[in-house]
PDB file of C-alpha atoms in Angstrom:
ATOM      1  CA  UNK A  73     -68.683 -39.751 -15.177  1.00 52.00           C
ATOM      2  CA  UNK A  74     -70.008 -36.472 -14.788  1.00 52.00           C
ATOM      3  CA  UNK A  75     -74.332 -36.033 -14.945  1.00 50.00           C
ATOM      4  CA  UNK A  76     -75.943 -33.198 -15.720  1.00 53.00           C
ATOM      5  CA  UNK A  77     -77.838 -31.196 -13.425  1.00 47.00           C
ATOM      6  CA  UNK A  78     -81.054 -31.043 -16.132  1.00 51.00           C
ATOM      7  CA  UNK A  79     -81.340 -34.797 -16.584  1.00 52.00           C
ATOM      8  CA  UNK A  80     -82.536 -37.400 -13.745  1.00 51.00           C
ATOM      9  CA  UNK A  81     -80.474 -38.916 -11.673  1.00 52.00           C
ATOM     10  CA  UNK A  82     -78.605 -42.083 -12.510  1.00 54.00           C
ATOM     11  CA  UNK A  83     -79.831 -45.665 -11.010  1.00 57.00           C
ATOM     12  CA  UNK A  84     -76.996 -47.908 -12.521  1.00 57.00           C
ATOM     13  CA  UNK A  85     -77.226 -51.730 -12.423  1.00 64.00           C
ATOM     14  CA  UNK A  86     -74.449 -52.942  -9.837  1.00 66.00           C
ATOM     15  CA  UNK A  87     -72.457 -54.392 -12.948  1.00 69.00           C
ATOM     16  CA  UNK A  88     -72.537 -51.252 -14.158  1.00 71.00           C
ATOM     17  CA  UNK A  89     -71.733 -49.249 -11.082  1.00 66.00           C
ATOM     18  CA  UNK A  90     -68.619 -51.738 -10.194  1.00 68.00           C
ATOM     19  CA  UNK A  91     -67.555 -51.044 -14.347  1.00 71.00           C
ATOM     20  CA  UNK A  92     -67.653 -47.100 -13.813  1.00 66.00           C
ATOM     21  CA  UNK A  93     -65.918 -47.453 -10.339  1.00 67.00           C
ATOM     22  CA  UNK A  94     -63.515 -49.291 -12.128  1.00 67.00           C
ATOM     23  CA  UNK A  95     -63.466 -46.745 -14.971  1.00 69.00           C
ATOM     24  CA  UNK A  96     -62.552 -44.232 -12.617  1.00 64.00           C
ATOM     25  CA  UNK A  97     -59.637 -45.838 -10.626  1.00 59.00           C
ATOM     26  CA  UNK A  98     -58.364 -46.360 -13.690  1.00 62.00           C
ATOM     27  CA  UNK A  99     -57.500 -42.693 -14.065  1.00 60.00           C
ATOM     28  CA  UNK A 100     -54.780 -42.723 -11.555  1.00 52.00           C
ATOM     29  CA  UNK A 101     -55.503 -40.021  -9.512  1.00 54.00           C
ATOM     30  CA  UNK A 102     -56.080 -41.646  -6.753  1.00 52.00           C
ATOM     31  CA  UNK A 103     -52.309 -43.145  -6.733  1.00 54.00           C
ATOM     32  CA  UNK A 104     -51.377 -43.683  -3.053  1.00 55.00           C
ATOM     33  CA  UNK A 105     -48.314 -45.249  -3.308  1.00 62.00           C
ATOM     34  CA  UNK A 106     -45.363 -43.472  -0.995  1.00 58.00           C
ATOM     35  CA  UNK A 107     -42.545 -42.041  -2.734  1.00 64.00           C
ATOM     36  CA  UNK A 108     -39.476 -44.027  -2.111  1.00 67.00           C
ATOM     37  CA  UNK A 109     -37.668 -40.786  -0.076  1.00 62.00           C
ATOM     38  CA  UNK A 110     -40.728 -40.906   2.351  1.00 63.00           C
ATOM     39  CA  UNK A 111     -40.540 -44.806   2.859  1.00 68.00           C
ATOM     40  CA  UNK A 112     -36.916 -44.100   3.455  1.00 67.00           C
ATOM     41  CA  UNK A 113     -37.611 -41.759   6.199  1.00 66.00           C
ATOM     42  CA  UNK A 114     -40.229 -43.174   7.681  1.00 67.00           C
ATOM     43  CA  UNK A 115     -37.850 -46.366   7.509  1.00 70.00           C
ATOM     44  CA  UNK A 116     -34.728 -44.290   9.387  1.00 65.00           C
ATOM     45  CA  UNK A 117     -36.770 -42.834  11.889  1.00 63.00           C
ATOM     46  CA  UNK A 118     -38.358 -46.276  12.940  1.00 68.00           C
ATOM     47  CA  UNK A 119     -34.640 -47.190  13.279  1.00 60.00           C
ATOM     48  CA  UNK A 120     -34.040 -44.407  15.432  1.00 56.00           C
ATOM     49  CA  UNK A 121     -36.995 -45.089  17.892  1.00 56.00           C
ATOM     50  CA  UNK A 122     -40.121 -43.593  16.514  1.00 52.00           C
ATOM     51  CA  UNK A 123     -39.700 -40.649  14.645  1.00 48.00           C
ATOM     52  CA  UNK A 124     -40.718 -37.179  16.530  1.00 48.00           C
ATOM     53  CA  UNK A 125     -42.081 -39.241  19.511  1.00 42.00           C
ATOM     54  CA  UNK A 126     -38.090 -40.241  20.338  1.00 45.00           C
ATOM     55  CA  UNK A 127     -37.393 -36.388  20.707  1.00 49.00           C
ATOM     56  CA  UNK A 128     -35.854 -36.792  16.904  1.00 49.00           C
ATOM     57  CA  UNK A 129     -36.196 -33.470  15.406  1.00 56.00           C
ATOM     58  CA  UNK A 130     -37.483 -32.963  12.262  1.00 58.00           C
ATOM     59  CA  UNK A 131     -34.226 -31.153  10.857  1.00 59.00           C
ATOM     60  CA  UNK A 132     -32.687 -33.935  11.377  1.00 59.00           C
ATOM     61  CA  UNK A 133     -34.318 -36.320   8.501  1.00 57.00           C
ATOM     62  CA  UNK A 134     -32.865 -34.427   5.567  1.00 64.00           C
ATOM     63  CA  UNK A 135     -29.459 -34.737   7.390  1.00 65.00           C
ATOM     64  CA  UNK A 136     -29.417 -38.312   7.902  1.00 64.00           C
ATOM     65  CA  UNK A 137     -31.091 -39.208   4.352  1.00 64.00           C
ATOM     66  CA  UNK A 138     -27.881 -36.859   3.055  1.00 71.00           C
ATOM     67  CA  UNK A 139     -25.219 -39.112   4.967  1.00 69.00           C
ATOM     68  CA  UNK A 140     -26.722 -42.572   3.870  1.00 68.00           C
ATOM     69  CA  UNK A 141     -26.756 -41.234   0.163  1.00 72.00           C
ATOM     70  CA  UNK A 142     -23.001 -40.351   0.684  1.00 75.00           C
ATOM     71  CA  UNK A 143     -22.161 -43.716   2.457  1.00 72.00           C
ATOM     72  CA  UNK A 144     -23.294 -45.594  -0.167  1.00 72.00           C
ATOM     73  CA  UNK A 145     -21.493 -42.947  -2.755  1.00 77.00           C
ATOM     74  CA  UNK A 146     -18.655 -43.786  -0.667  1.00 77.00           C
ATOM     75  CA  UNK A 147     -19.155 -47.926  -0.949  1.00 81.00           C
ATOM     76  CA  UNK A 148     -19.609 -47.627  -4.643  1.00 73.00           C
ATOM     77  CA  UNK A 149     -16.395 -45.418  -5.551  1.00 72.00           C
ATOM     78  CA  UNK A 150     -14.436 -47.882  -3.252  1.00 73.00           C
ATOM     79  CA  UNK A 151     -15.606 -50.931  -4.813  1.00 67.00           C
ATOM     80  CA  UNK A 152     -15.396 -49.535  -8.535  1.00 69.00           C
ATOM     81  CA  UNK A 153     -11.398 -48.513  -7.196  1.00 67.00           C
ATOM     82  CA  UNK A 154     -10.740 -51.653  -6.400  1.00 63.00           C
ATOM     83  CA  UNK A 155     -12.487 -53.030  -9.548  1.00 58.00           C
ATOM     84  CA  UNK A 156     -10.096 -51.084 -11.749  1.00 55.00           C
ATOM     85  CA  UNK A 157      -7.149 -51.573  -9.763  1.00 57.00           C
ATOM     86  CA  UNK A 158      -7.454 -55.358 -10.110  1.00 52.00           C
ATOM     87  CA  UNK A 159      -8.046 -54.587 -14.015  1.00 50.00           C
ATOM     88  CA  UNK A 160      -4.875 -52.864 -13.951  1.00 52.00           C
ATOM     89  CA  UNK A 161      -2.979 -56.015 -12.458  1.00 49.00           C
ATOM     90  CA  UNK A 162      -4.589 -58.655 -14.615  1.00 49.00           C
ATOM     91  CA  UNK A 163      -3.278 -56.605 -17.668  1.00 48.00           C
ATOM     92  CA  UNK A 164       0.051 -56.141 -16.566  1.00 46.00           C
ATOM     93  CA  UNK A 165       0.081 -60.103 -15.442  1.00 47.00           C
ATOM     94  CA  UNK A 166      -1.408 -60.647 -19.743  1.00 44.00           C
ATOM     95  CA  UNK A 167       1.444 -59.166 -21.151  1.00 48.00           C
ATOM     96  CA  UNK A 168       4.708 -61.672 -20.038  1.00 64.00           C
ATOM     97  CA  UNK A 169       8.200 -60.336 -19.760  1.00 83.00           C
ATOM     98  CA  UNK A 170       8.271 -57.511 -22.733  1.00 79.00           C
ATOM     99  CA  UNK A 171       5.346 -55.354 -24.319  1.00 83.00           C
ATOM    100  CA  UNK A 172       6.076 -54.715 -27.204  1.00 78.00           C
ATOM    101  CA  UNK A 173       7.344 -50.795 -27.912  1.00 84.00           C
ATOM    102  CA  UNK A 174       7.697 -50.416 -24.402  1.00 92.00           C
ATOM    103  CA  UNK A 175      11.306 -48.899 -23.014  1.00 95.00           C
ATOM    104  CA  UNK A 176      12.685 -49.052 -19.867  1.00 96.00           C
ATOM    105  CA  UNK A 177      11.844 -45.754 -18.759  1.00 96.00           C
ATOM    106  CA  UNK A 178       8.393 -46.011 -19.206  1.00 96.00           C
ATOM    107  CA  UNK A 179       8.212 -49.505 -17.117  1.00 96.00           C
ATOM    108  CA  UNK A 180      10.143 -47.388 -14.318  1.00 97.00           C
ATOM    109  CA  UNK A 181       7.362 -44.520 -14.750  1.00 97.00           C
ATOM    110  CA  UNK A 182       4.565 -47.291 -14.458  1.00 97.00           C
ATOM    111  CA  UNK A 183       5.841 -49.028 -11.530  1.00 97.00           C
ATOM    112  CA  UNK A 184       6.170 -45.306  -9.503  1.00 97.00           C
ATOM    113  CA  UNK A 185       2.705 -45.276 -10.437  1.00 97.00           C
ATOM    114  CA  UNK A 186       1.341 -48.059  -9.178  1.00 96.00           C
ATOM    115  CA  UNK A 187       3.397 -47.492  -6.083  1.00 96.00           C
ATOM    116  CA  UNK A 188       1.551 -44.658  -5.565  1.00 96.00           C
ATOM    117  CA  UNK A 189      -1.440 -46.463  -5.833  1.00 95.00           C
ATOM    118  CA  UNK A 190      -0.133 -49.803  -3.670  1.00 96.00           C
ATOM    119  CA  UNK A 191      -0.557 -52.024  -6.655  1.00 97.00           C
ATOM    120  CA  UNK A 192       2.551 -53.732  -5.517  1.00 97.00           C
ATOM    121  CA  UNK A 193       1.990 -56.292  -8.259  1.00 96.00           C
ATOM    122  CA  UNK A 194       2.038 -53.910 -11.006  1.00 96.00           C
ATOM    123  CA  UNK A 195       4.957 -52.472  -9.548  1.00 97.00           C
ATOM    124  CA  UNK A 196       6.975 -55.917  -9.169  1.00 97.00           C
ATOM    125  CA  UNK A 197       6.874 -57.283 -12.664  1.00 96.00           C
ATOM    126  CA  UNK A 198       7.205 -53.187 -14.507  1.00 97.00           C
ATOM    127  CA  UNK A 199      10.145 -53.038 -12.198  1.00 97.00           C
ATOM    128  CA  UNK A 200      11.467 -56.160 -13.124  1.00 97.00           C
ATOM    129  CA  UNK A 201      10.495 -55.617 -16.879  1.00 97.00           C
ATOM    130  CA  UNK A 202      12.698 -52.742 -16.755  1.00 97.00           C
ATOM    131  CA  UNK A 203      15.834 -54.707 -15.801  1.00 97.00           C
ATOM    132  CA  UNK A 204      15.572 -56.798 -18.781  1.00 96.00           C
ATOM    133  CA  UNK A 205      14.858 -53.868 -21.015  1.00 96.00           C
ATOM    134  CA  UNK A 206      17.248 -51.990 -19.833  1.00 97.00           C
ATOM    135  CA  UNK A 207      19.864 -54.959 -20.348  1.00 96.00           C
ATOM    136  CA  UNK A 208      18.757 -54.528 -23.592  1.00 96.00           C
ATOM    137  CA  UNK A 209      19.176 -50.740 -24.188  1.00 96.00           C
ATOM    138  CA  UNK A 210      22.707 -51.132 -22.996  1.00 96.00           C
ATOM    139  CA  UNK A 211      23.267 -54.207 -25.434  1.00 95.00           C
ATOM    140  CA  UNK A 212      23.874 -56.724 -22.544  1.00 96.00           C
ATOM    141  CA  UNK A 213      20.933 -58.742 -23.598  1.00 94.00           C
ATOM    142  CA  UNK A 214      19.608 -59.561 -27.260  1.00 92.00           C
ATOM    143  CA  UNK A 215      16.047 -58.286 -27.992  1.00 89.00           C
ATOM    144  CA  UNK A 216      14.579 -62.271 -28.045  1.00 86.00           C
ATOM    145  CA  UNK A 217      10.677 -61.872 -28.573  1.00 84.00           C
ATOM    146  CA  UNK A 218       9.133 -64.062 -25.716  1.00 87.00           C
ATOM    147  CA  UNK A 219      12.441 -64.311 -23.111  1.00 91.00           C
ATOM    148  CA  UNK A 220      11.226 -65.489 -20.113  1.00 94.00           C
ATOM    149  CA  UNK A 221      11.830 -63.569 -16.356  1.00 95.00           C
ATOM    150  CA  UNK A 222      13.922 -67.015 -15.750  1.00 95.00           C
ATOM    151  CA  UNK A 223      15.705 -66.788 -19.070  1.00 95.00           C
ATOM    152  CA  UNK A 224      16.488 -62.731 -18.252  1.00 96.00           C
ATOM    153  CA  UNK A 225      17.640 -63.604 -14.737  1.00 96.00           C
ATOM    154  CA  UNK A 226      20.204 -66.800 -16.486  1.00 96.00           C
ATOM    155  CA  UNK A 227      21.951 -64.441 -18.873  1.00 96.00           C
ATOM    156  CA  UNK A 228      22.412 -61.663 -16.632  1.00 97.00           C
ATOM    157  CA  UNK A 229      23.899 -63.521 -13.711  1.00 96.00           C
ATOM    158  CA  UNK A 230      27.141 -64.006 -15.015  1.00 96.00           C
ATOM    159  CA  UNK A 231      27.107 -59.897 -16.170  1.00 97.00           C
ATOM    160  CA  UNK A 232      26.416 -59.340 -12.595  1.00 97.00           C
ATOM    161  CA  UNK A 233      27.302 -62.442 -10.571  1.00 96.00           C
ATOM    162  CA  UNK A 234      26.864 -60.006  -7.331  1.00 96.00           C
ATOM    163  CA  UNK A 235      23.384 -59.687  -7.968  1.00 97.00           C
ATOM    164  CA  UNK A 236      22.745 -63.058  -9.392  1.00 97.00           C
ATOM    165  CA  UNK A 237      20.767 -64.383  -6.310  1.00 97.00           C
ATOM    166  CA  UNK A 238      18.708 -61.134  -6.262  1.00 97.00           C
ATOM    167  CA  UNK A 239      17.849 -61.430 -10.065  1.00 97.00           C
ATOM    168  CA  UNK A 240      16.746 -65.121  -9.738  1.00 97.00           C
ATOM    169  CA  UNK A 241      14.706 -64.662  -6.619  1.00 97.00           C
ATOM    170  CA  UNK A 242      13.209 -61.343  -8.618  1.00 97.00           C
ATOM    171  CA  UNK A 243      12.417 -63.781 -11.013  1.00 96.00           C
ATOM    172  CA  UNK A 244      11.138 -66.498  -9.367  1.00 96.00           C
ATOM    173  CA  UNK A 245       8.872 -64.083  -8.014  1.00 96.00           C
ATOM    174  CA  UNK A 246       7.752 -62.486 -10.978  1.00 96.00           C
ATOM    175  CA  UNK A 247       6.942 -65.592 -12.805  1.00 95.00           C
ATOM    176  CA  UNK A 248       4.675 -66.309  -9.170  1.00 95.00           C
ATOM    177  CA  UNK A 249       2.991 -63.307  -9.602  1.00 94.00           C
ATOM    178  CA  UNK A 250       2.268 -63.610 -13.571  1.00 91.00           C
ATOM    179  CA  UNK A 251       1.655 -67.188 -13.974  1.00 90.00           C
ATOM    180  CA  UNK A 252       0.586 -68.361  -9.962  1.00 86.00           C
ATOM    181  CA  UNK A 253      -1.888 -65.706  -9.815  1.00 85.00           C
ATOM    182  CA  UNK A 254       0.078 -65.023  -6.427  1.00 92.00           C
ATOM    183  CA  UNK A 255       0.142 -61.672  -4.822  1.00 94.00           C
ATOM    184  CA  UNK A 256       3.631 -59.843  -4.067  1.00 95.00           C
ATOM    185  CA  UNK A 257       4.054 -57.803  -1.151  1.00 96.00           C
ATOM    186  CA  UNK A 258       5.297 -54.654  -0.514  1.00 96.00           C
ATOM    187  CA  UNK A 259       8.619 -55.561   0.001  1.00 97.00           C
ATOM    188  CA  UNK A 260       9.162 -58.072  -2.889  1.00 96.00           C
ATOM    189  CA  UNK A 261       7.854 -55.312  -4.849  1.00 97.00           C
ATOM    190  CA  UNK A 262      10.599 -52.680  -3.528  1.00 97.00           C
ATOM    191  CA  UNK A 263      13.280 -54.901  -3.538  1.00 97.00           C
ATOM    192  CA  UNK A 264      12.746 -55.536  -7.258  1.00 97.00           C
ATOM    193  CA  UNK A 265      12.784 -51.876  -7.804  1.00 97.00           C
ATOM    194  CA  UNK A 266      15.666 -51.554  -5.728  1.00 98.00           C
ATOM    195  CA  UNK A 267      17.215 -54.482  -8.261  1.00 97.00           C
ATOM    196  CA  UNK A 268      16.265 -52.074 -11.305  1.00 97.00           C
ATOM    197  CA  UNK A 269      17.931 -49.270  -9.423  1.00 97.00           C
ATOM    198  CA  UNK A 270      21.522 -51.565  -8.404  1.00 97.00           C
ATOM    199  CA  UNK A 271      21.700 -53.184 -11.739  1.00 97.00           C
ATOM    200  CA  UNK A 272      21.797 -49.895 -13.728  1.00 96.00           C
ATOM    201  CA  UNK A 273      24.577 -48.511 -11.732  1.00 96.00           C
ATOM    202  CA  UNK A 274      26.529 -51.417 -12.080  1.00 96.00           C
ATOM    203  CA  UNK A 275      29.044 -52.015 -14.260  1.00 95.00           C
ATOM    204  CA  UNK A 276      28.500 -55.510 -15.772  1.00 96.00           C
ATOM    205  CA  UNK A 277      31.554 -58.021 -16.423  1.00 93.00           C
ATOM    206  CA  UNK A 278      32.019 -58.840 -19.452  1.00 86.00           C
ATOM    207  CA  UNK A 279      33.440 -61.869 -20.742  1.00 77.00           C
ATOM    208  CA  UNK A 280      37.507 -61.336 -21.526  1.00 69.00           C
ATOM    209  CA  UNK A 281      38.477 -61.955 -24.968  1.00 52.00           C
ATOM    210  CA  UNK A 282      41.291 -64.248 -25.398  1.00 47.00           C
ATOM    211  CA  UNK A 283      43.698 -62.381 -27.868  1.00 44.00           C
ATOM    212  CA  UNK A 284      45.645 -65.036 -29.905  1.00 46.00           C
TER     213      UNK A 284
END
């Protein structure tokens, strides 16, 4: 409250005086909170043994304030990676045996992609998705809506009884993955690639027909 000079001065009741002190607080400009930054480098420096008395050198704040920001950068990005990577798996362990206007090639193209990324479950059940599509590309398999990897792994045995126990242990492993919430390793997921790889070289025996 600001008096002027021409009038007498003010003898305020102590209500009064504790109101106008209050009045004036009020105003916020008398603020002393510390900005986070300083508590931050007030906190480091403790941590380091006192600050400018530890022969620290002022230079030296800014630099280690910059390296904990980009630590924790660091943490974040790796968590939100690893977030999205298990997003990844739990839609390709959603979809079952087919998607639906999916081809072989592009199950191929999404298991080299997660094998880029060491999603070896992603890469186990696209790889093994494109054995059954491509069975049915080449008219070895019917296009049945809802086939199971067991069901796949029955009807192409006999096509390719040298590969039977690799298709059923492909399977067995897929269906571990998909429905046991089980994690496949890197070699489960290469030899099922390796299976997509074999079984579209081969030639598959077909069943003789019995001229009469």
């Amino acid at each position: 409250m600001i008096v002027p000079f021409d009038q007498p001065p003010l003898d305020p009741s102590s209500p009064q005086a504790q109101q106008w002190a209050r009045d004036e607080l009020a105003h916020g400009r008398y603020d002393t909170s510390v900005p986070w930054w300083r508590r931050l480098t007030e906190w480091l420096l403790s941590q380091t043994g006192g600050g400018h008395s530890a022969g620290v050198p002022s230079w030296m704040v800014p630099v280690v304030v910059v390296v904990v920001l980009a630590a924790v950068a660091l943490i974040v990005a790796l968590v939100l990676r690893r977030e999205g990577r298990a997003t990844r798996t739990r839609g390709a362990r959603s979809a079952g045996l087919a998607e639906e206007g999916l081809r072989a090639g592009d199950y191929r193209r999404r298991a080299r992609a997660a094998a880029g990324q060491g999603d070896w479950d992603a890469v186990l059940l696209d790889s093994y998705r494109a054995v059954a599509a491509s069975a049915v590309e080449r008219t070895l398999l019917d296009e049945l809506p809802g086939r199971t990897a067991h069901e796949a792994a029955v009807a192409l045995g006999p096509l390719f009884p040298e590969h039977r126990d690799a298709l059923e242990a492909t399977a067995a492993a897929f269906d571990a993955v998909r429905y046991g919430h089980l994690s496949a390793t890197s070699d489960q997921a290469r030899r099922a690639a390796d299976l997509d790889e074999t079984v579209l070289r081969s030639r598959p025996r077909l069943p003789s027909v019995t001229a009469r």
